[in-house]
Tab-separated table of C-alpha atoms and ligand atoms in Angstrom:
chain	number	residue	atom	x	y	z
T	1	MET	CA	0.000	0.000	0.000
T	2	THR	CA	1.151	3.528	-0.683
T	3	THR	CA	1.459	5.951	2.192
T	4	THR	CA	0.118	8.886	0.185
T	5	GLU	CA	-3.604	9.549	-0.027
T	6	PRO	CA	-5.223	7.483	-2.758
T	7	VAL	CA	-6.599	9.588	-5.558
T	8	ARG	CA	-10.354	9.540	-5.912
T	9	PRO	CA	-11.216	9.154	-9.568
T	10	PHE	CA	-14.825	10.299	-9.407
T	11	ARG	CA	-14.480	14.028	-9.774
T	12	ALA	CA	-17.666	15.314	-11.300
T	13	ASP	CA	-15.710	17.996	-13.137
T	14	LEU	CA	-13.926	15.495	-15.341
T	15	PRO	CA	-15.731	15.716	-18.681
T	16	VAL	CA	-16.230	12.448	-20.532
T	17	PRO	CA	-15.231	12.615	-24.236
T	18	ALA	CA	-18.164	13.249	-26.542
T	19	ASP	CA	-17.585	10.152	-28.695
T	20	LEU	CA	-18.035	7.933	-25.641
T	21	LEU	CA	-21.130	9.808	-24.495
T	22	ALA	CA	-22.547	9.320	-27.992
T	23	LEU	CA	-21.952	5.573	-27.794
T	24	ASP	CA	-23.834	5.501	-24.495
T	25	ALA	CA	-26.676	7.611	-25.878
T	26	HIS	CA	-27.181	5.093	-28.701
T	27	ASP	CA	-26.743	2.012	-26.514
T	28	PRO	CA	-29.818	-0.220	-26.994
T	29	LEU	CA	-29.221	-1.686	-23.509
T	30	ARG	CA	-28.939	1.622	-21.677
T	31	ALA	CA	-32.226	1.136	-19.782
T	32	LYS	CA	-30.967	-2.060	-18.129
T	33	ARG	CA	-28.682	-0.186	-15.738
T	34	ALA	CA	-31.719	1.050	-13.794
T	35	GLU	CA	-32.554	-2.574	-12.961
T	36	PHE	CA	-29.461	-2.833	-10.742
T	37	MET	CA	-28.594	-1.359	-7.367
T	38	LEU	CA	-25.140	0.112	-7.919
T	39	PRO	CA	-23.496	1.841	-4.961
T	40	PRO	CA	-22.578	5.492	-5.589
T	41	GLY	CA	-18.943	6.540	-5.780
T	42	VAL	CA	-17.804	3.215	-7.144
T	43	ILE	CA	-17.147	1.796	-10.595
T	44	TYR	CA	-17.752	-1.885	-10.191
T	45	LEU	CA	-15.639	-3.920	-12.599
T	46	ASP	CA	-16.006	-7.239	-10.832
T	47	GLY	CA	-19.318	-8.553	-12.134
T	48	ASN	CA	-17.349	-11.529	-13.445
T	49	SER	CA	-16.634	-12.533	-9.851
T	50	LEU	CA	-19.825	-11.429	-8.091
T	51	GLY	CA	-22.537	-9.892	-10.252
T	52	ALA	CA	-24.187	-6.692	-8.972
T	53	LEU	CA	-27.535	-6.828	-7.182
T	54	PRO	CA	-30.615	-6.672	-9.438
T	55	ARG	CA	-33.320	-4.459	-7.912
T	56	ALA	CA	-35.929	-7.219	-8.048
T	57	VAL	CA	-33.951	-9.539	-5.781
T	58	PRO	CA	-34.359	-8.012	-2.279
T	59	ASP	CA	-38.174	-7.996	-2.453
T	60	ARG	CA	-38.291	-11.521	-3.779
T	61	VAL	CA	-35.951	-12.885	-1.127
T	62	SER	CA	-37.796	-11.015	1.601
T	63	ARG	CA	-41.128	-12.454	0.418
T	64	VAL	CA	-39.693	-15.958	0.311
T	65	VAL	CA	-38.333	-15.632	3.834
T	66	THR	CA	-41.214	-13.894	5.588
T	67	TYR	CA	-44.218	-15.287	3.738
T	68	GLU	CA	-43.307	-18.505	1.946
T	69	TRP	CA	-41.092	-19.759	4.757
T	70	GLY	CA	-42.391	-17.795	7.767
T	71	GLU	CA	-46.115	-18.191	7.153
T	72	GLN	CA	-46.626	-20.942	4.642
T	73	LEU	CA	-43.951	-23.171	6.140
T	74	ILE	CA	-43.889	-26.725	4.774
T	75	ARG	CA	-46.846	-25.979	2.495
T	76	SER	CA	-44.568	-23.987	0.222
T	77	TRP	CA	-42.900	-27.156	-0.982
T	78	THR	CA	-45.841	-28.350	-3.006
T	79	ALA	CA	-48.928	-26.225	-2.472
T	80	ASN	CA	-48.370	-23.812	-5.299
T	81	ALA	CA	-47.277	-25.858	-8.269
T	82	HIS	CA	-46.327	-23.798	-11.323
T	83	THR	CA	-46.341	-20.496	-9.465
T	84	GLU	CA	-43.403	-18.492	-8.203
T	85	GLN	CA	-43.957	-20.114	-4.815
T	86	ASP	CA	-43.543	-23.695	-5.987
T	87	TRP	CA	-40.333	-24.631	-4.241
T	88	MET	CA	-40.195	-28.125	-5.702
T	89	GLY	CA	-40.422	-26.761	-9.228
T	90	LEU	CA	-37.974	-23.932	-8.599
T	91	PRO	CA	-34.868	-25.683	-10.009
T	92	ASP	CA	-36.755	-26.424	-13.226
T	93	ARG	CA	-38.067	-22.882	-13.620
T	94	VAL	CA	-34.592	-21.428	-13.104
T	95	ALA	CA	-33.186	-24.037	-15.498
T	96	ALA	CA	-35.539	-22.830	-18.230
T	97	LYS	CA	-34.296	-19.251	-17.837
T	98	ILE	CA	-30.657	-20.333	-18.002
T	99	ALA	CA	-31.299	-22.694	-20.931
T	100	ARG	CA	-32.272	-19.732	-23.088
T	101	LEU	CA	-28.931	-18.065	-22.415
T	102	ILE	CA	-26.771	-21.077	-23.246
T	103	GLY	CA	-28.498	-22.553	-26.284
T	104	ALA	CA	-30.068	-25.501	-24.480
T	105	SER	CA	-33.548	-26.903	-24.016
T	106	PRO	CA	-35.029	-26.394	-20.541
T	107	HIS	CA	-35.037	-30.141	-19.828
T	108	GLU	CA	-31.284	-30.279	-20.542
T	109	VAL	CA	-30.359	-28.021	-17.626
T	110	ALA	CA	-30.254	-28.853	-13.904
T	111	VAL	CA	-29.807	-26.049	-11.363
T	112	GLY	CA	-28.361	-26.573	-7.901
T	113	ASP	CA	-25.115	-27.212	-6.029
T	114	SER	CA	-21.879	-25.389	-6.787
T	115	THR	CA	-20.073	-25.298	-10.106
T	116	SER	CA	-17.405	-27.513	-8.537
T	117	VAL	CA	-19.918	-30.210	-7.629
T	118	ASN	CA	-21.553	-29.909	-11.038
T	119	THR	CA	-18.161	-30.422	-12.652
T	120	PHE	CA	-17.848	-33.683	-10.751
T	121	LYS	CA	-21.336	-34.749	-11.843
T	122	ALA	CA	-20.636	-33.886	-15.479
T	123	LEU	CA	-17.255	-35.648	-15.497
T	124	THR	CA	-18.645	-38.851	-13.964
T	125	ALA	CA	-21.558	-38.820	-16.420
T	126	ALA	CA	-19.216	-38.282	-19.374
T	127	LEU	CA	-16.811	-41.010	-18.234
T	128	SER	CA	-19.728	-43.428	-17.944
T	129	LEU	CA	-20.371	-43.004	-21.672
T	130	THR	CA	-16.904	-44.018	-22.886
T	131	ASP	CA	-14.366	-46.753	-22.225
T	132	ARG	CA	-11.488	-44.319	-22.626
T	133	ARG	CA	-10.034	-43.174	-19.307
T	134	VAL	CA	-8.086	-39.998	-20.060
T	135	ILE	CA	-9.526	-36.593	-19.139
T	136	LEU	CA	-7.748	-33.934	-21.202
T	137	THR	CA	-7.686	-30.395	-19.899
T	138	ASP	CA	-6.000	-27.006	-20.140
T	139	ALA	CA	-2.954	-27.005	-17.823
T	140	ASP	CA	-4.042	-23.547	-16.650
T	141	ASN	CA	-7.692	-24.406	-16.170
T	142	PHE	CA	-9.431	-22.894	-13.153
T	143	PRO	CA	-8.166	-24.672	-10.016
T	144	THR	CA	-11.480	-26.244	-9.009
T	145	ASP	CA	-11.823	-27.899	-12.431
T	146	LEU	CA	-8.357	-29.409	-12.013
T	147	TYR	CA	-9.003	-30.417	-8.416
T	148	MET	CA	-12.348	-32.062	-9.154
T	149	ALA	CA	-10.746	-34.068	-11.950
T	150	GLN	CA	-7.837	-34.993	-9.668
T	151	GLY	CA	-10.261	-36.156	-6.989
T	152	LEU	CA	-12.098	-38.259	-9.520
T	153	GLY	CA	-8.770	-39.726	-10.632
T	154	ALA	CA	-8.009	-40.684	-7.032
T	155	LEU	CA	-11.415	-42.354	-6.729
T	156	LEU	CA	-11.167	-44.170	-10.067
T	157	PRO	CA	-7.486	-45.127	-10.306
T	158	ASP	CA	-7.630	-45.960	-14.013
T	159	VAL	CA	-8.676	-42.387	-14.792
T	160	GLU	CA	-5.798	-40.160	-15.874
T	161	LEU	CA	-5.861	-36.366	-15.920
T	162	ARG	CA	-3.737	-35.026	-18.786
T	163	ARG	CA	-2.884	-31.319	-18.729
T	164	VAL	CA	-1.597	-29.504	-21.791
T	165	PRO	CA	-1.431	-25.809	-22.739
T	166	ALA	CA	-4.735	-24.553	-24.123
T	167	GLU	CA	-3.219	-23.764	-27.516
T	168	GLU	CA	-2.079	-27.398	-27.872
T	169	ILE	CA	-5.431	-29.017	-27.139
T	170	THR	CA	-6.188	-29.897	-30.762
T	171	ALA	CA	-2.914	-31.813	-31.133
T	172	HIS	CA	-3.757	-33.858	-28.044
T	173	LEU	CA	-7.185	-35.139	-29.102
T	174	THR	CA	-5.776	-38.680	-29.275
T	175	PRO	CA	-7.677	-42.002	-29.286
T	176	ASP	CA	-7.064	-42.622	-25.557
T	177	VAL	CA	-8.801	-39.387	-24.545
T	178	GLY	CA	-12.375	-39.895	-23.372
T	179	VAL	CA	-13.346	-36.484	-22.019
T	180	LEU	CA	-12.233	-32.951	-22.837
T	181	LEU	CA	-12.683	-30.612	-19.858
T	182	LEU	CA	-12.250	-26.950	-20.773
T	183	THR	CA	-13.227	-23.531	-19.500
T	184	GLU	CA	-14.322	-21.374	-22.407
T	185	VAL	CA	-13.024	-18.065	-21.002
T	186	ASP	CA	-9.786	-18.065	-19.012
T	187	TYR	CA	-10.415	-16.476	-15.617
T	188	ARG	CA	-7.111	-14.589	-15.603
T	189	THR	CA	-6.513	-13.454	-19.174
T	190	GLY	CA	-10.080	-13.345	-20.464
T	191	ARG	CA	-8.962	-15.391	-23.500
T	192	ARG	CA	-11.938	-17.144	-25.094
T	193	LEU	CA	-11.473	-20.543	-26.656
T	194	ASP	CA	-13.295	-21.506	-29.855
T	195	LEU	CA	-16.002	-23.676	-28.290
T	196	ALA	CA	-17.608	-24.591	-31.602
T	197	THR	CA	-14.403	-25.740	-33.306
T	198	LEU	CA	-12.982	-27.576	-30.292
T	199	THR	CA	-16.290	-29.337	-29.671
T	200	ALA	CA	-16.462	-30.419	-33.324
T	201	GLN	CA	-12.853	-31.651	-33.257
T	202	ALA	CA	-13.454	-33.559	-30.020
T	203	CYS	CA	-16.649	-35.096	-31.361
T	204	HIS	CA	-14.812	-36.164	-34.531
T	205	ALA	CA	-12.161	-37.831	-32.349
T	206	GLY	CA	-14.811	-39.677	-30.295
T	207	ILE	CA	-14.243	-37.463	-27.246
T	208	LEU	CA	-16.998	-36.087	-25.001
T	209	THR	CA	-16.861	-32.424	-23.993
T	210	VAL	CA	-17.432	-30.839	-20.577
T	211	TRP	CA	-17.407	-27.046	-20.895
T	212	ASP	CA	-17.100	-24.721	-17.908
T	213	LEU	CA	-19.133	-21.618	-18.736
T	214	ALA	CA	-18.343	-19.705	-15.519
T	215	HIS	CA	-17.306	-16.599	-17.475
T	216	SER	CA	-19.585	-17.213	-20.466
T	217	ALA	CA	-23.177	-17.641	-19.260
T	218	GLY	CA	-24.801	-14.220	-19.215
T	219	ALA	CA	-21.687	-12.586	-20.686
T	220	PHE	CA	-22.390	-13.367	-24.357
T	221	PRO	CA	-24.595	-15.745	-26.357
T	222	VAL	CA	-23.674	-19.400	-25.904
T	223	ASN	CA	-25.054	-22.035	-28.260
T	224	LEU	CA	-24.335	-25.429	-26.714
T	225	ASN	CA	-26.730	-27.435	-28.870
T	226	GLY	CA	-25.746	-25.547	-31.982
T	227	CYS	CA	-22.167	-26.666	-31.311
T	228	GLY	CA	-23.030	-30.252	-30.361
T	229	ALA	CA	-21.640	-29.917	-26.830
T	230	ASP	CA	-22.129	-32.909	-24.532
T	231	PHE	CA	-21.988	-31.436	-21.018
T	232	ALA	CA	-21.434	-28.022	-19.476
T	233	VAL	CA	-21.437	-26.358	-16.085
T	234	GLY	CA	-21.539	-22.753	-14.923
T	235	CYS	CA	-21.970	-20.270	-12.101
T	236	GLY	CA	-25.089	-18.448	-10.942
T	237	TYR	CA	-23.310	-15.618	-9.137
T	238	LYS	CA	-21.032	-14.198	-11.854
T	239	PHE	CA	-22.591	-12.743	-15.026
T	240	LEU	CA	-25.988	-14.187	-14.026
T	241	ASN	CA	-26.055	-11.943	-10.915
T	242	GLY	CA	-27.686	-14.542	-8.651
T	243	GLY	CA	-25.864	-13.424	-5.493
T	244	PRO	CA	-23.027	-14.801	-3.374
T	245	GLY	CA	-22.895	-18.584	-3.533
T	246	ALA	CA	-25.870	-18.758	-5.917
T	247	PRO	CA	-26.554	-22.293	-7.195
T	248	GLY	CA	-24.644	-23.365	-10.277
T	249	PHE	CA	-25.978	-25.225	-13.299
T	250	LEU	CA	-25.277	-28.337	-15.296
T	251	PHE	CA	-26.127	-28.937	-18.958
T	252	ALA	CA	-26.456	-32.479	-20.274
T	253	ALA	CA	-27.362	-32.944	-23.936
T	254	GLU	CA	-30.636	-34.842	-24.292
T	255	ARG	CA	-28.994	-37.676	-26.238
T	256	HIS	CA	-27.039	-38.634	-23.092
T	257	HIS	CA	-29.855	-38.595	-20.550
T	258	GLU	CA	-30.755	-42.264	-20.702
T	259	ALA	CA	-27.275	-43.721	-21.127
T	260	ALA	CA	-25.249	-41.663	-18.645
T	261	THR	CA	-24.753	-42.986	-15.142
T	262	ILE	CA	-25.848	-40.579	-12.436
T	263	GLY	CA	-22.979	-40.704	-9.952
T	264	LEU	CA	-24.614	-38.510	-7.326
T	265	SER	CA	-28.037	-40.153	-7.432
T	266	GLY	CA	-29.897	-38.211	-4.774
T	267	TRP	CA	-33.563	-38.425	-3.929
T	268	MET	CA	-34.392	-35.062	-5.512
T	269	GLY	CA	-33.243	-36.419	-8.843
T	270	HIS	CA	-35.579	-39.389	-8.433
T	271	ALA	CA	-38.604	-39.724	-10.681
T	272	GLN	CA	-40.919	-39.692	-7.646
T	273	PRO	CA	-39.050	-38.448	-4.583
T	274	PHE	CA	-42.007	-38.644	-2.224
T	275	GLU	CA	-42.781	-42.260	-3.078
T	276	MET	CA	-39.702	-42.964	-0.947
T	277	ALA	CA	-38.904	-45.954	-3.108
T	278	ARG	CA	-35.983	-48.236	-2.219
T	279	ALA	CA	-34.510	-48.172	-5.713
T	280	TYR	CA	-33.285	-45.134	-7.584
T	281	VAL	CA	-35.244	-44.316	-10.729
T	282	PRO	CA	-33.984	-41.116	-12.356
T	283	ALA	CA	-36.354	-38.257	-13.082
T	284	SER	CA	-36.833	-37.424	-16.723
T	285	GLY	CA	-34.410	-35.043	-18.391
T	286	ALA	CA	-31.606	-33.197	-16.625
T	287	ARG	CA	-33.665	-33.032	-13.420
T	288	ARG	CA	-31.963	-36.327	-12.581
T	289	PHE	CA	-28.771	-34.338	-11.943
T	290	VAL	CA	-30.436	-32.454	-9.057
T	291	VAL	CA	-29.121	-34.209	-5.960
T	292	GLY	CA	-30.652	-33.001	-2.722
T	293	THR	CA	-33.229	-30.536	-1.467
T	294	PRO	CA	-33.298	-27.406	-3.637
T	295	GLN	CA	-31.520	-24.371	-2.111
T	296	VAL	CA	-34.695	-22.301	-2.035
T	297	LEU	CA	-33.268	-18.972	-0.837
T	298	GLY	CA	-30.427	-18.988	-3.338
T	299	LEU	CA	-32.615	-20.289	-6.137
T	300	SER	CA	-35.204	-17.584	-5.480
T	301	ALA	CA	-32.583	-14.825	-5.693
T	302	LEU	CA	-31.203	-16.338	-8.893
T	303	ASP	CA	-34.701	-16.734	-10.325
T	304	ALA	CA	-35.470	-13.037	-9.773
T	305	ALA	CA	-32.021	-11.997	-11.034
T	306	LEU	CA	-32.455	-13.912	-14.296
T	307	ASP	CA	-35.549	-11.878	-15.165
T	308	VAL	CA	-33.175	-9.037	-16.046
T	309	PHE	CA	-32.256	-11.073	-19.141
T	310	ALA	CA	-35.842	-11.697	-20.259
T	311	ASP	CA	-35.900	-8.876	-22.823
T	312	VAL	CA	-32.169	-8.773	-23.569
T	313	ASP	CA	-30.945	-9.519	-27.066
T	314	MET	CA	-27.748	-11.446	-26.361
T	315	THR	CA	-26.255	-10.403	-29.698
T	316	GLN	CA	-26.625	-6.770	-28.651
T	317	LEU	CA	-25.156	-7.665	-25.276
T	318	ARG	CA	-22.097	-9.173	-26.940
T	319	ALA	CA	-21.669	-6.182	-29.249
T	320	LYS	CA	-21.742	-3.833	-26.291
T	321	SER	CA	-19.347	-6.001	-24.281
T	322	LEU	CA	-16.834	-5.911	-27.143
T	323	SER	CA	-17.257	-2.171	-27.519
T	324	LEU	CA	-16.629	-1.668	-23.789
T	325	SER	CA	-13.547	-3.878	-23.756
T	326	ALA	CA	-12.168	-2.331	-26.954
T	327	THR	CA	-12.679	1.132	-25.457
T	328	PHE	CA	-10.970	0.034	-22.257
T	329	MET	CA	-7.924	-1.290	-24.125
T	330	ARG	CA	-7.732	1.771	-26.386
T	331	LEU	CA	-7.897	4.220	-23.464
T	332	MET	CA	-5.257	2.204	-21.592
T	333	GLU	CA	-2.729	2.301	-24.450
T	334	PRO	CA	-1.091	5.636	-23.557
T	335	ILE	CA	-0.995	4.577	-19.885
T	336	MET	CA	0.750	1.318	-20.760
T	337	THR	CA	3.675	3.237	-22.239
T	338	ARG	CA	4.231	5.042	-18.928
T	339	PHE	CA	3.860	2.156	-16.474
T	340	PRO	CA	4.966	-1.511	-16.383
T	341	LEU	CA	1.654	-2.876	-17.664
T	342	THR	CA	1.292	-5.766	-20.105
T	343	LEU	CA	-2.023	-6.485	-21.775
T	344	VAL	CA	-2.799	-10.209	-21.537
T	345	THR	CA	-6.299	-10.143	-23.038
T	346	PRO	CA	-6.489	-10.936	-26.774
T	347	THR	CA	-7.302	-7.948	-28.955
T	348	THR	CA	-9.015	-10.191	-31.531
T	349	GLU	CA	-12.733	-9.944	-30.749
T	350	SER	CA	-13.585	-13.605	-31.166
T	351	GLU	CA	-10.803	-14.507	-28.732
T	352	ARG	CA	-11.949	-12.548	-25.743
T	353	GLY	CA	-14.689	-12.845	-23.160
T	354	SER	CA	-16.063	-9.902	-21.191
T	355	GLN	CA	-13.023	-8.801	-19.201
T	356	VAL	CA	-9.706	-7.055	-19.745
T	357	SER	CA	-6.571	-8.036	-17.806
T	358	TYR	CA	-3.079	-6.642	-17.441
T	359	ARG	CA	0.046	-7.896	-15.786
T	360	HIS	CA	1.777	-5.514	-13.397
T	361	PRO	CA	4.698	-6.474	-11.133
T	362	GLU	CA	2.891	-4.973	-8.119
T	363	ALA	CA	-0.594	-5.991	-9.198
T	364	ARG	CA	-1.743	-6.920	-5.692
T	365	ASP	CA	-0.931	-3.493	-4.241
T	366	VAL	CA	-2.146	-1.640	-7.318
T	367	MET	CA	-5.526	-3.351	-7.049
T	368	ALA	CA	-5.740	-2.587	-3.334
T	369	ASP	CA	-5.172	1.103	-4.136
T	370	LEU	CA	-7.688	0.974	-6.961
T	371	ILE	CA	-10.343	-0.490	-4.706
T	372	THR	CA	-9.654	2.206	-2.119
T	373	ALA	CA	-10.058	4.749	-4.911
T	374	GLY	CA	-13.419	3.287	-5.894
T	375	VAL	CA	-12.430	1.310	-8.994
T	376	ILE	CA	-13.264	-2.248	-8.022
T	377	GLY	CA	-11.630	-4.938	-10.104
T	378	ASP	CA	-9.679	-7.852	-8.760
T	379	PHE	CA	-6.205	-9.245	-8.401
T	380	ARG	CA	-5.387	-12.757	-9.524
T	381	THR	CA	-2.144	-14.389	-8.570
T	382	PRO	CA	0.652	-13.887	-9.452
T	383	ASP	CA	0.451	-10.486	-11.154
T	384	ILE	CA	-2.908	-9.990	-12.877
T	385	LEU	CA	-5.154	-6.937	-12.681
T	386	ARG	CA	-8.578	-8.086	-13.849
T	387	PHE	CA	-11.423	-5.815	-14.932
T	388	GLY	CA	-14.788	-7.382	-15.710
T	389	LEU	CA	-17.157	-5.612	-18.095
T	390	THR	CA	-20.860	-6.090	-17.609
T	391	PRO	CA	-22.790	-4.669	-20.560
T	392	LEU	CA	-26.075	-4.769	-18.630
T	393	TYR	CA	-24.973	-1.913	-16.391
T	394	HIS	CA	-21.701	-0.441	-17.612
T	395	THR	CA	-21.435	2.611	-19.827
T	396	HIS	CA	-18.529	3.756	-21.946
T	397	ALA	CA	-18.360	6.715	-19.538
T	398	ASP	CA	-17.765	4.222	-16.691
T	399	VAL	CA	-14.884	2.762	-18.658
T	400	TRP	CA	-13.430	6.201	-19.239
T	401	ARG	CA	-13.688	7.113	-15.537
T	402	ALA	CA	-12.216	3.752	-14.521
T	403	VAL	CA	-9.213	4.297	-16.781
T	404	ARG	CA	-8.739	7.801	-15.339
T	405	GLY	CA	-8.827	6.172	-11.901
T	406	ILE	CA	-6.219	3.591	-12.915
T	407	GLU	CA	-4.027	6.347	-14.312
T	408	ALA	CA	-4.360	8.408	-11.130
T	409	VAL	CA	-3.544	5.447	-8.883
T	410	LEU	CA	-0.467	4.500	-10.951
T	411	GLU	CA	0.731	8.122	-10.973
T	412	ASN	CA	0.166	8.337	-7.254
T	413	ARG	CA	2.264	5.217	-6.633
T	414	ALA	CA	5.135	6.345	-8.915
Q	1	PLP	C1	-15.703	-19.037	-10.587
Q	1	PLP	C2	-15.386	-20.328	-11.213
Q	1	PLP	C3	-15.803	-21.532	-10.636
Q	1	PLP	C4	-16.454	-21.496	-9.287
Q	1	PLP	O1	-16.799	-22.718	-8.777
Q	1	PLP	P1	-17.670	-22.791	-7.450
Q	1	PLP	O2	-17.873	-24.198	-7.204
Q	1	PLP	O3	-18.906	-21.994	-7.685
Q	1	PLP	O4	-16.875	-22.124	-6.358
Q	1	PLP	C5	-15.593	-22.695	-11.337
Q	1	PLP	N1	-14.960	-22.691	-12.532
Q	1	PLP	C6	-14.522	-21.542	-13.089
Q	1	PLP	C7	-13.828	-21.571	-14.400
Q	1	PLP	C8	-14.703	-20.335	-12.438
Q	1	PLP	O5	-14.252	-19.199	-12.972
């Protein structure tokens, strides 16, 4: 930390360039910002870690707690089928909203548990569909993806986890590989892999795909069925804005529902949970991947949060995301020449997600100063400054002010 006073970047007298104001004035998504509660005095560039709070969520959660739980008690589990209060149907209703965003059918998505647990479920299901025992993954995949695969390898000793650099994946789609486990957007660099091409190559090589969409779902259009993906998982609390620890999701292509083994065969994935049968009979569709009692509070927040997307054209969302990130990189260029910053996010549009990242030798301290100054991004070890762009509520003016804040903090430290 610096000993000098951090510079506050939010001076109202700093005029935003007219070209950026014009982009904001013509932004087809500009009304969406009003649907979020954004604290004043802060530019929040961390929606890729914890999405901002949609205005509809507090009322919904409060109603669920005080009325559905407090007054209706156990009756809320079943009494109100097909309404907002139907707790038993809640995972399926949330699944339908997520399905639309990832190019899946509603019955191909199961909502519940964490992304980590869903990764385990997807990997076991995929392995049950092939005799091949190698799981191929990006050596720099997100830690939990690697750990879950390692744990599975420890449980099933013939399973081997093979880690290669992301750019060498294609060369490693060999006949012993059964499952390809990849995260579409790298959490540090924001580099986006070509999901369509890699899925097609894997399929051609007889390999099943498990895609982690943690930084994809809600960030840009995803078309799992259009690409022939087999399985996918993702987070509810990042670009989907479902709140801290929101339930994650699992996608299983319909063609695998009957054949895949359900490793975590819990009673809530049973065809008739309240028959209390001795033998496990899976529910139809992806509902069989729901394990235990639905996390009603978290699901309710996520359900309300997803309504923000109901009228959003995801193609427009992607266009705005790219415009925001391009603006960010362009405005940072002159600053990069003055400070030890290295851009690690691809400048090619198709190769980036919805974040921009830089290396800086003192990234941890720089980010601490930035957060103090009201520009909230995050630090990722060892030296990454990460700035998430959320087209639902960011403006080009926000990007401009954030860059002025970064410049001020770096000047202040120098
Ligand atoms: C954020 C993230 C996760 C999070 O997993 P949880 O089980 O929700 O903690 C998983 N995978 C990737 C790639 C992530 O970025």
